Structures are given as structure tokens and as C-alpha cells.
PDB file of N, CA, C and O in Angstrom:
ATOM      1  N   MET A  29       0.810  -1.339  -0.055  1.00 67.00           N
ATOM      2  CA  MET A  29       0.090   0.079  -0.038  1.00 67.00           C
ATOM      3  C   MET A  29       1.072   1.254   0.039  1.00 67.00           C
ATOM      4  O   MET A  29       1.906   1.264   0.825  1.00 67.00           O
ATOM      5  N   ASN A  30       0.562   2.197  -0.787  1.00 87.00           N
ATOM      6  CA  ASN A  30       1.266   3.423  -0.837  1.00 87.00           C
ATOM      7  C   ASN A  30       0.301   4.640  -0.996  1.00 87.00           C
ATOM      8  O   ASN A  30      -0.757   4.304  -1.279  1.00 87.00           O
ATOM      9  N   ARG A  31       0.616   5.820  -0.797  1.00 96.00           N
ATOM     10  CA  ARG A  31      -0.189   6.865  -0.873  1.00 96.00           C
ATOM     11  C   ARG A  31       0.200   8.092  -1.864  1.00 96.00           C
ATOM     12  O   ARG A  31      -0.133   9.115  -1.718  1.00 96.00           O
ATOM     13  N   VAL A  32       0.831   7.378  -3.007  1.00 97.00           N
ATOM     14  CA  VAL A  32       1.206   8.295  -4.029  1.00 97.00           C
ATOM     15  C   VAL A  32      -0.066   9.015  -4.631  1.00 97.00           C
ATOM     16  O   VAL A  32       0.014  10.479  -4.742  1.00 97.00           O
ATOM     17  N   ARG A  33      -0.945   8.302  -5.074  1.00 97.00           N
ATOM     18  CA  ARG A  33      -1.943   8.908  -5.574  1.00 97.00           C
ATOM     19  C   ARG A  33      -2.759   9.944  -4.889  1.00 97.00           C
ATOM     20  O   ARG A  33      -3.124  10.972  -5.167  1.00 97.00           O
ATOM     21  N   GLU A  34      -2.898   9.608  -3.402  1.00 96.00           N
ATOM     22  CA  GLU A  34      -3.661  10.477  -2.542  1.00 96.00           C
ATOM     23  C   GLU A  34      -2.845  11.818  -2.447  1.00 96.00           C
ATOM     24  O   GLU A  34      -3.414  12.915  -2.695  1.00 96.00           O
ATOM     25  N   PHE A  35      -1.406  11.723  -2.312  1.00 98.00           N
ATOM     26  CA  PHE A  35      -0.681  13.015  -2.180  1.00 98.00           C
ATOM     27  C   PHE A  35      -0.559  13.817  -3.608  1.00 98.00           C
ATOM     28  O   PHE A  35      -0.545  15.021  -3.727  1.00 98.00           O
ATOM     29  N   ARG A  36      -0.680  12.956  -4.684  1.00 97.00           N
ATOM     30  CA  ARG A  36      -0.542  13.627  -6.052  1.00 97.00           C
ATOM     31  C   ARG A  36      -1.763  14.457  -6.374  1.00 97.00           C
ATOM     32  O   ARG A  36      -1.673  15.557  -6.819  1.00 97.00           O
ATOM     33  N   ILE A  37      -2.804  13.808  -6.108  1.00 97.00           N
ATOM     34  CA  ILE A  37      -4.177  14.436  -6.397  1.00 97.00           C
ATOM     35  C   ILE A  37      -4.403  15.756  -5.612  1.00 97.00           C
ATOM     36  O   ILE A  37      -4.737  16.830  -5.828  1.00 97.00           O
ATOM     37  N   ALA A  38      -3.734  15.534  -4.223  1.00 97.00           N
ATOM     38  CA  ALA A  38      -3.965  16.649  -3.246  1.00 97.00           C
ATOM     39  C   ALA A  38      -2.954  17.865  -3.646  1.00 97.00           C
ATOM     40  O   ALA A  38      -3.424  19.124  -3.566  1.00 97.00           O
ATOM     41  N   ALA A  39      -1.950  17.605  -4.425  1.00 97.00           N
ATOM     42  CA  ALA A  39      -0.992  18.601  -4.934  1.00 97.00           C
ATOM     43  C   ALA A  39      -1.796  19.074  -6.183  1.00 97.00           C
ATOM     44  O   ALA A  39      -1.062  20.075  -6.704  1.00 97.00           O
ATOM     45  N   GLY A  40      -2.666  18.450  -6.987  1.00 98.00           N
ATOM     46  CA  GLY A  40      -3.238  19.034  -8.095  1.00 98.00           C
ATOM     47  C   GLY A  40      -2.471  18.519  -9.266  1.00 98.00           C
ATOM     48  O   GLY A  40      -2.555  19.253 -10.375  1.00 98.00           O
ATOM     49  N   TRP A  41      -1.606  17.547  -9.341  1.00 98.00           N
ATOM     50  CA  TRP A  41      -0.846  17.022 -10.371  1.00 98.00           C
ATOM     51  C   TRP A  41      -1.456  15.798 -11.042  1.00 98.00           C
ATOM     52  O   TRP A  41      -1.958  15.119 -10.398  1.00 98.00           O
ATOM     53  N   SER A  42      -1.170  15.900 -12.267  1.00 98.00           N
ATOM     54  CA  SER A  42      -1.316  14.481 -13.159  1.00 98.00           C
ATOM     55  C   SER A  42      -0.382  13.552 -12.934  1.00 98.00           C
ATOM     56  O   SER A  42       0.775  13.836 -12.267  1.00 98.00           O
ATOM     57  N   GLN A  43      -0.517  12.334 -13.414  1.00 98.00           N
ATOM     58  CA  GLN A  43       0.654  11.508 -13.217  1.00 98.00           C
ATOM     59  C   GLN A  43       1.906  11.854 -14.067  1.00 98.00           C
ATOM     60  O   GLN A  43       3.078  11.786 -13.730  1.00 98.00           O
ATOM     61  N   GLU A  44       1.582  12.544 -15.218  1.00 98.00           N
ATOM     62  CA  GLU A  44       2.787  13.068 -15.825  1.00 98.00           C
ATOM     63  C   GLU A  44       3.420  14.161 -15.237  1.00 98.00           C
ATOM     64  O   GLU A  44       4.555  14.164 -15.306  1.00 98.00           O
ATOM     65  N   GLU A  45       2.808  14.898 -14.674  1.00 98.00           N
ATOM     66  CA  GLU A  45       3.490  15.983 -13.700  1.00 98.00           C
ATOM     67  C   GLU A  45       4.434  15.581 -12.703  1.00 98.00           C
ATOM     68  O   GLU A  45       5.426  15.841 -12.562  1.00 98.00           O
ATOM     69  N   LEU A  46       3.824  14.527 -11.848  1.00 98.00           N
ATOM     70  CA  LEU A  46       4.623  13.859 -10.899  1.00 98.00           C
ATOM     71  C   LEU A  46       5.729  13.226 -11.342  1.00 98.00           C
ATOM     72  O   LEU A  46       6.996  13.205 -10.808  1.00 98.00           O
ATOM     73  N   ALA A  47       5.429  12.308 -12.617  1.00 98.00           N
ATOM     74  CA  ALA A  47       6.743  11.839 -13.316  1.00 98.00           C
ATOM     75  C   ALA A  47       7.930  12.596 -13.697  1.00 98.00           C
ATOM     76  O   ALA A  47       8.955  12.343 -13.477  1.00 98.00           O
ATOM     77  N   ALA A  48       7.326  13.949 -14.087  1.00 98.00           N
ATOM     78  CA  ALA A  48       8.482  14.703 -14.521  1.00 98.00           C
ATOM     79  C   ALA A  48       9.202  15.480 -13.274  1.00 98.00           C
ATOM     80  O   ALA A  48      10.460  15.409 -13.520  1.00 98.00           O
ATOM     81  N   ARG A  49       8.565  15.606 -12.384  1.00 98.00           N
ATOM     82  CA  ARG A  49       9.217  16.127 -11.013  1.00 98.00           C
ATOM     83  C   ARG A  49      10.038  14.819 -10.417  1.00 98.00           C
ATOM     84  O   ARG A  49      11.095  15.249  -9.625  1.00 98.00           O
ATOM     85  N   ALA A  50       9.756  13.613 -10.557  1.00 98.00           N
ATOM     86  CA  ALA A  50      10.436  12.533 -10.045  1.00 98.00           C
ATOM     87  C   ALA A  50      11.385  11.895 -10.859  1.00 98.00           C
ATOM     88  O   ALA A  50      12.093  11.068 -10.570  1.00 98.00           O
ATOM     89  N   LYS A  51      11.413  12.400 -12.132  1.00 97.00           N
ATOM     90  CA  LYS A  51      12.389  12.092 -13.255  1.00 97.00           C
ATOM     91  C   LYS A  51      12.129  10.407 -13.393  1.00 97.00           C
ATOM     92  O   LYS A  51      13.146   9.640 -13.305  1.00 97.00           O
ATOM     93  N   CYS A  52      10.859   9.944 -13.686  1.00 97.00           N
ATOM     94  CA  CYS A  52      10.549   8.636 -14.041  1.00 97.00           C
ATOM     95  C   CYS A  52       9.541   8.768 -15.206  1.00 97.00           C
ATOM     96  O   CYS A  52       8.910   9.841 -15.435  1.00 97.00           O
ATOM     97  N   SER A  53       8.875   7.670 -15.795  1.00 97.00           N
ATOM     98  CA  SER A  53       7.943   7.824 -16.684  1.00 97.00           C
ATOM     99  C   SER A  53       6.535   7.712 -15.908  1.00 97.00           C
ATOM    100  O   SER A  53       6.369   7.264 -14.838  1.00 97.00           O
ATOM    101  N   PRO A  54       5.595   8.339 -16.714  1.00 97.00           N
ATOM    102  CA  PRO A  54       4.202   8.236 -16.166  1.00 97.00           C
ATOM    103  C   PRO A  54       3.570   6.978 -16.031  1.00 97.00           C
ATOM    104  O   PRO A  54       2.994   6.552 -15.127  1.00 97.00           O
ATOM    105  N   SER A  55       4.087   6.019 -16.742  1.00 97.00           N
ATOM    106  CA  SER A  55       3.558   4.674 -16.755  1.00 97.00           C
ATOM    107  C   SER A  55       4.274   3.959 -15.516  1.00 97.00           C
ATOM    108  O   SER A  55       3.430   3.173 -14.923  1.00 97.00           O
ATOM    109  N   TYR A  56       5.390   4.409 -15.057  1.00 97.00           N
ATOM    110  CA  TYR A  56       6.097   4.011 -13.847  1.00 97.00           C
ATOM    111  C   TYR A  56       5.042   4.330 -12.735  1.00 97.00           C
ATOM    112  O   TYR A  56       4.874   3.450 -11.706  1.00 97.00           O
ATOM    113  N   VAL A  57       4.738   5.610 -12.628  1.00 97.00           N
ATOM    114  CA  VAL A  57       4.008   6.277 -11.560  1.00 97.00           C
ATOM    115  C   VAL A  57       2.704   5.446 -11.748  1.00 97.00           C
ATOM    116  O   VAL A  57       2.225   5.103 -10.250  1.00 97.00           O
ATOM    117  N   SER A  58       1.984   5.237 -12.629  1.00 97.00           N
ATOM    118  CA  SER A  58       0.742   4.647 -12.647  1.00 97.00           C
ATOM    119  C   SER A  58       0.881   3.138 -12.184  1.00 97.00           C
ATOM    120  O   SER A  58       0.038   2.688 -11.264  1.00 97.00           O
ATOM    121  N   ARG A  59       1.991   2.390 -12.550  1.00 97.00           N
ATOM    122  CA  ARG A  59       2.147   1.062 -11.959  1.00 97.00           C
ATOM    123  C   ARG A  59       2.340   0.968 -10.498  1.00 97.00           C
ATOM    124  O   ARG A  59       1.933   0.188  -9.523  1.00 97.00           O
ATOM    125  N   ILE A  60       3.011   2.022  -9.923  1.00 96.00           N
ATOM    126  CA  ILE A  60       3.207   2.302  -8.457  1.00 96.00           C
ATOM    127  C   ILE A  60       1.980   2.300  -7.749  1.00 96.00           C
ATOM    128  O   ILE A  60       1.587   1.877  -6.804  1.00 96.00           O
ATOM    129  N   GLU A  61       1.065   3.498  -8.250  1.00 96.00           N
ATOM    130  CA  GLU A  61      -0.062   3.943  -7.666  1.00 96.00           C
ATOM    131  C   GLU A  61      -1.115   2.773  -7.552  1.00 96.00           C
ATOM    132  O   GLU A  61      -1.909   2.702  -6.789  1.00 96.00           O
ATOM    133  N   ASN A  62      -1.231   1.822  -8.755  1.00 94.00           N
ATOM    134  CA  ASN A  62      -1.990   0.808  -8.881  1.00 94.00           C
ATOM    135  C   ASN A  62      -1.400  -0.677  -8.250  1.00 94.00           C
ATOM    136  O   ASN A  62      -2.276  -1.539  -8.244  1.00 94.00           O
ATOM    137  N   GLY A  63      -0.426  -0.458  -7.417  1.00 92.00           N
ATOM    138  CA  GLY A  63       0.338  -1.438  -6.854  1.00 92.00           C
ATOM    139  C   GLY A  63       0.754  -2.685  -7.769  1.00 92.00           C
ATOM    140  O   GLY A  63       0.987  -3.566  -7.232  1.00 92.00           O
ATOM    141  N   ARG A  64       0.856  -2.352  -9.015  1.00 95.00           N
ATOM    142  CA  ARG A  64       1.529  -3.402  -9.835  1.00 95.00           C
ATOM    143  C   ARG A  64       3.015  -3.744  -9.992  1.00 95.00           C
ATOM    144  O   ARG A  64       3.586  -4.590 -10.265  1.00 95.00           O
ATOM    145  N   GLN A  65       3.518  -2.368  -9.255  1.00 94.00           N
ATOM    146  CA  GLN A  65       4.946  -2.479  -9.116  1.00 94.00           C
ATOM    147  C   GLN A  65       5.385  -1.625  -7.943  1.00 94.00           C
ATOM    148  O   GLN A  65       4.490  -0.680  -7.571  1.00 94.00           O
ATOM    149  N   SER A  66       6.430  -2.209  -7.083  1.00 90.00           N
ATOM    150  CA  SER A  66       6.717  -1.657  -5.958  1.00 90.00           C
ATOM    151  C   SER A  66       7.697  -0.279  -6.047  1.00 90.00           C
ATOM    152  O   SER A  66       7.548   0.671  -5.295  1.00 90.00           O
ATOM    153  N   GLY A  67       8.335  -0.331  -7.308  1.00 91.00           N
ATOM    154  CA  GLY A  67       9.240   0.770  -7.444  1.00 91.00           C
ATOM    155  C   GLY A  67      10.664   0.594  -6.707  1.00 91.00           C
ATOM    156  O   GLY A  67      10.628  -0.031  -5.524  1.00 91.00           O
ATOM    157  N   SER A  68      11.635   1.016  -7.455  1.00 92.00           N
ATOM    158  CA  SER A  68      13.013   0.969  -6.616  1.00 92.00           C
ATOM    159  C   SER A  68      13.137   1.921  -5.465  1.00 92.00           C
ATOM    160  O   SER A  68      12.132   3.044  -5.517  1.00 92.00           O
ATOM    161  N   ILE A  69      14.144   1.698  -4.682  1.00 93.00           N
ATOM    162  CA  ILE A  69      14.430   2.791  -3.580  1.00 93.00           C
ATOM    163  C   ILE A  69      14.311   4.058  -3.930  1.00 93.00           C
ATOM    164  O   ILE A  69      13.927   5.272  -3.494  1.00 93.00           O
ATOM    165  N   ASN A  70      15.312   4.249  -5.192  1.00 94.00           N
ATOM    166  CA  ASN A  70      15.607   5.426  -5.747  1.00 94.00           C
ATOM    167  C   ASN A  70      14.353   6.135  -6.143  1.00 94.00           C
ATOM    168  O   ASN A  70      14.181   7.361  -5.942  1.00 94.00           O
ATOM    169  N   VAL A  71      13.684   5.536  -6.956  1.00 96.00           N
ATOM    170  CA  VAL A  71      12.289   6.241  -7.501  1.00 96.00           C
ATOM    171  C   VAL A  71      11.448   6.509  -6.341  1.00 96.00           C
ATOM    172  O   VAL A  71      10.676   7.623  -6.395  1.00 96.00           O
ATOM    173  N   ARG A  72      11.371   5.691  -5.409  1.00 95.00           N
ATOM    174  CA  ARG A  72      10.265   5.948  -4.222  1.00 95.00           C
ATOM    175  C   ARG A  72      10.913   7.283  -3.649  1.00 95.00           C
ATOM    176  O   ARG A  72      10.230   8.111  -3.212  1.00 95.00           O
ATOM    177  N   VAL A  73      12.212   7.460  -3.205  1.00 94.00           N
ATOM    178  CA  VAL A  73      12.806   8.601  -2.645  1.00 94.00           C
ATOM    179  C   VAL A  73      12.515   9.966  -3.665  1.00 94.00           C
ATOM    180  O   VAL A  73      12.058  10.849  -2.837  1.00 94.00           O
ATOM    181  N   ARG A  74      12.564   9.574  -4.862  1.00 97.00           N
ATOM    182  CA  ARG A  74      12.584  10.839  -5.617  1.00 97.00           C
ATOM    183  C   ARG A  74      10.992  11.049  -5.821  1.00 97.00           C
ATOM    184  O   ARG A  74      10.404  12.345  -5.793  1.00 97.00           O
ATOM    185  N   ILE A  75      10.060  10.437  -5.674  1.00 97.00           N
ATOM    186  CA  ILE A  75       8.590  10.497  -5.773  1.00 97.00           C
ATOM    187  C   ILE A  75       8.363  11.272  -4.314  1.00 97.00           C
ATOM    188  O   ILE A  75       7.652  12.326  -4.338  1.00 97.00           O
ATOM    189  N   ALA A  76       8.566  10.728  -3.295  1.00 96.00           N
ATOM    190  CA  ALA A  76       8.244  11.374  -2.103  1.00 96.00           C
ATOM    191  C   ALA A  76       9.004  12.766  -1.897  1.00 96.00           C
ATOM    192  O   ALA A  76       8.203  13.719  -1.566  1.00 96.00           O
ATOM    193  N   ALA A  77      10.339  12.871  -2.582  1.00 96.00           N
ATOM    194  CA  ALA A  77      10.924  14.294  -2.566  1.00 96.00           C
ATOM    195  C   ALA A  77      10.063  15.357  -3.479  1.00 96.00           C
ATOM    196  O   ALA A  77       9.810  16.517  -3.089  1.00 96.00           O
ATOM    197  N   ALA A  78       9.542  14.802  -4.630  1.00 98.00           N
ATOM    198  CA  ALA A  78       8.688  15.592  -5.474  1.00 98.00           C
ATOM    199  C   ALA A  78       7.427  15.996  -4.756  1.00 98.00           C
ATOM    200  O   ALA A  78       6.862  17.384  -4.919  1.00 98.00           O
ATOM    201  N   LEU A  79       6.982  15.116  -3.987  1.00 97.00           N
ATOM    202  CA  LEU A  79       5.488  15.500  -3.313  1.00 97.00           C
ATOM    203  C   LEU A  79       5.921  16.236  -1.971  1.00 97.00           C
ATOM    204  O   LEU A  79       5.058  16.522  -1.314  1.00 97.00           O
ATOM    205  N   ARG A  80       7.298  16.406  -1.656  1.00 97.00           N
ATOM    206  CA  ARG A  80       7.599  17.134  -0.357  1.00 97.00           C
ATOM    207  C   ARG A  80       7.095  16.412   0.960  1.00 97.00           C
ATOM    208  O   ARG A  80       6.469  17.253   1.730  1.00 97.00           O
ATOM    209  N   LYS A  81       7.198  15.098   0.879  1.00 95.00           N
ATOM    210  CA  LYS A  81       6.792  14.274   1.876  1.00 95.00           C
ATOM    211  C   LYS A  81       7.815  13.311   2.364  1.00 95.00           C
ATOM    212  O   LYS A  81       8.641  13.152   1.527  1.00 95.00           O
ATOM    213  N   PRO A  82       7.771  13.005   3.771  1.00 92.00           N
ATOM    214  CA  PRO A  82       8.843  12.106   4.194  1.00 92.00           C
ATOM    215  C   PRO A  82       8.550  10.613   3.288  1.00 92.00           C
ATOM    216  O   PRO A  82       7.411  10.388   3.341  1.00 92.00           O
ATOM    217  N   THR A  83       9.572   9.936   2.931  1.00 92.00           N
ATOM    218  CA  THR A  83       9.409   8.733   2.172  1.00 92.00           C
ATOM    219  C   THR A  83       8.507   7.803   2.866  1.00 92.00           C
ATOM    220  O   THR A  83       7.703   7.092   2.097  1.00 92.00           O
ATOM    221  N   ALA A  84       8.621   7.570   4.243  1.00 90.00           N
ATOM    222  CA  ALA A  84       7.841   6.839   5.018  1.00 90.00           C
ATOM    223  C   ALA A  84       6.410   7.182   4.989  1.00 90.00           C
ATOM    224  O   ALA A  84       5.460   6.302   5.385  1.00 90.00           O
ATOM    225  N   GLU A  85       6.124   8.332   4.891  1.00 93.00           N
ATOM    226  CA  GLU A  85       4.679   8.669   4.772  1.00 93.00           C
ATOM    227  C   GLU A  85       4.116   8.410   3.534  1.00 93.00           C
ATOM    228  O   GLU A  85       2.703   8.200   3.552  1.00 93.00           O
ATOM    229  N   VAL A  86       4.726   8.485   2.392  1.00 94.00           N
ATOM    230  CA  VAL A  86       4.301   8.069   1.304  1.00 94.00           C
ATOM    231  C   VAL A  86       4.105   6.666   0.832  1.00 94.00           C
ATOM    232  O   VAL A  86       3.240   6.030   0.393  1.00 94.00           O
ATOM    233  N   PHE A  87       5.322   5.952   1.529  1.00 93.00           N
ATOM    234  CA  PHE A  87       5.328   4.272   1.246  1.00 93.00           C
ATOM    235  C   PHE A  87       5.634   3.833   2.770  1.00 93.00           C
ATOM    236  O   PHE A  87       6.675   3.575   3.242  1.00 93.00           O
ATOM    237  N   PRO A  88       4.604   3.634   3.549  1.00 90.00           N
ATOM    238  CA  PRO A  88       4.811   3.126   4.796  1.00 90.00           C
ATOM    239  C   PRO A  88       5.390   1.834   5.007  1.00 90.00           C
ATOM    240  O   PRO A  88       6.196   1.907   6.066  1.00 90.00           O
ATOM    241  N   ASP A  89       5.484   1.134   4.088  1.00 88.00           N
ATOM    242  CA  ASP A  89       6.609  -0.029   4.154  1.00 88.00           C
ATOM    243  C   ASP A  89       7.952   0.233   4.122  1.00 88.00           C
ATOM    244  O   ASP A  89       8.759  -0.598   4.435  1.00 88.00           O
ATOM    245  N   MET A  90       8.317   1.603   4.041  1.00 83.00           N
ATOM    246  CA  MET A  90       9.516   2.016   4.143  1.00 83.00           C
ATOM    247  C   MET A  90      10.067   2.871   5.514  1.00 83.00           C
ATOM    248  O   MET A  90      10.660   3.855   5.507  1.00 83.00           O
ATOM    249  N   ASP A  91       9.140   2.555   6.397  1.00 77.00           N
ATOM    250  CA  ASP A  91       9.299   3.152   7.521  1.00 77.00           C
ATOM    251  C   ASP A  91      10.774   3.049   8.505  1.00 77.00           C
ATOM    252  O   ASP A  91      11.150   3.877   9.176  1.00 77.00           O
ATOM    253  N   TRP A  92      11.615   2.014   7.720  1.00 76.00           N
ATOM    254  CA  TRP A  92      12.966   1.974   8.223  1.00 76.00           C
ATOM    255  C   TRP A  92      13.861   2.891   7.557  1.00 76.00           C
ATOM    256  O   TRP A  92      15.049   3.139   7.948  1.00 76.00           O
ATOM    257  N   TYR A  93      13.345   3.483   6.427  1.00 69.00           N
ATOM    258  CA  TYR A  93      14.232   4.498   5.695  1.00 69.00           C
ATOM    259  C   TYR A  93      14.082   6.124   6.147  1.00 69.00           C
ATOM    260  O   TYR A  93      13.075   6.437   6.422  1.00 69.00           O
ATOM    261  N   ALA A  94      15.246   6.401   6.428  1.00 66.00           N
ATOM    262  CA  ALA A  94      15.311   8.000   6.893  1.00 66.00           C
ATOM    263  C   ALA A  94      16.616   8.600   6.463  1.00 66.00           C
ATOM    264  O   ALA A  94      17.722   7.904   6.578  1.00 66.00           O
ATOM    265  N   ILE A  95      16.646   9.777   6.000  1.00 59.00           N
ATOM    266  CA  ILE A  95      17.828  10.506   5.549  1.00 59.00           C
ATOM    267  C   ILE A  95      18.268  11.139   6.594  1.00 59.00           C
ATOM    268  O   ILE A  95      17.595  12.054   7.375  1.00 59.00           O
ATOM    269  N   ALA A  96      19.527  10.997   7.006  1.00 48.00           N
ATOM    270  CA  ALA A  96      20.054  11.627   8.227  1.00 48.00           C
ATOM    271  C   ALA A  96      20.090  13.145   7.876  1.00 48.00           C
ATOM    272  O   ALA A  96      20.336  13.659   6.839  1.00 48.00           O
ATOM    273  N   PRO A  97      19.973  13.960   9.001  1.00 48.00           N
ATOM    274  CA  PRO A  97      19.836  15.459   8.688  1.00 48.00           C
ATOM    275  C   PRO A  97      21.112  16.204   8.407  1.00 48.00           C
ATOM    276  O   PRO A  97      22.350  15.636   8.499  1.00 48.00           O
TER     277      PRO A  97
END
């Protein structure tokens, strides 16, 4: 389970906009949102950064992941 779609819609962005900001393809964003692909750690971090949210908030299964201050 991830919250990508929820945060993307709250930001008022299309999948294409999020993909451009996260430097990945819109189809990749779609697969992540629909749970058909989990996404690499690098892409997950870029998506969370684009959404300006902590990675573990967007991807709760990554609650172990934190960037040191």
C-alpha cells in the first residue's frame, strides 16, 4: 500500500506532472499507484521528494528509511 495517488491528487498534479518532477515515466508512476510495481528505492525517494513528503509517509513499508539531517 502506498499513498502516491492521494498526495499527487492533493497537490493537483497529473501522473505526468509527478513523473516529470520525480524523473521517471508516467507509466511507472501509474504502476506504483496501482500496486502493480513497488518501485525501486531510488524512485520511491524521488517521488516522495517531489511530493515534499517523508518517504515513509508516502510508502509506509519504508518506515525503516530515513535520511540523516
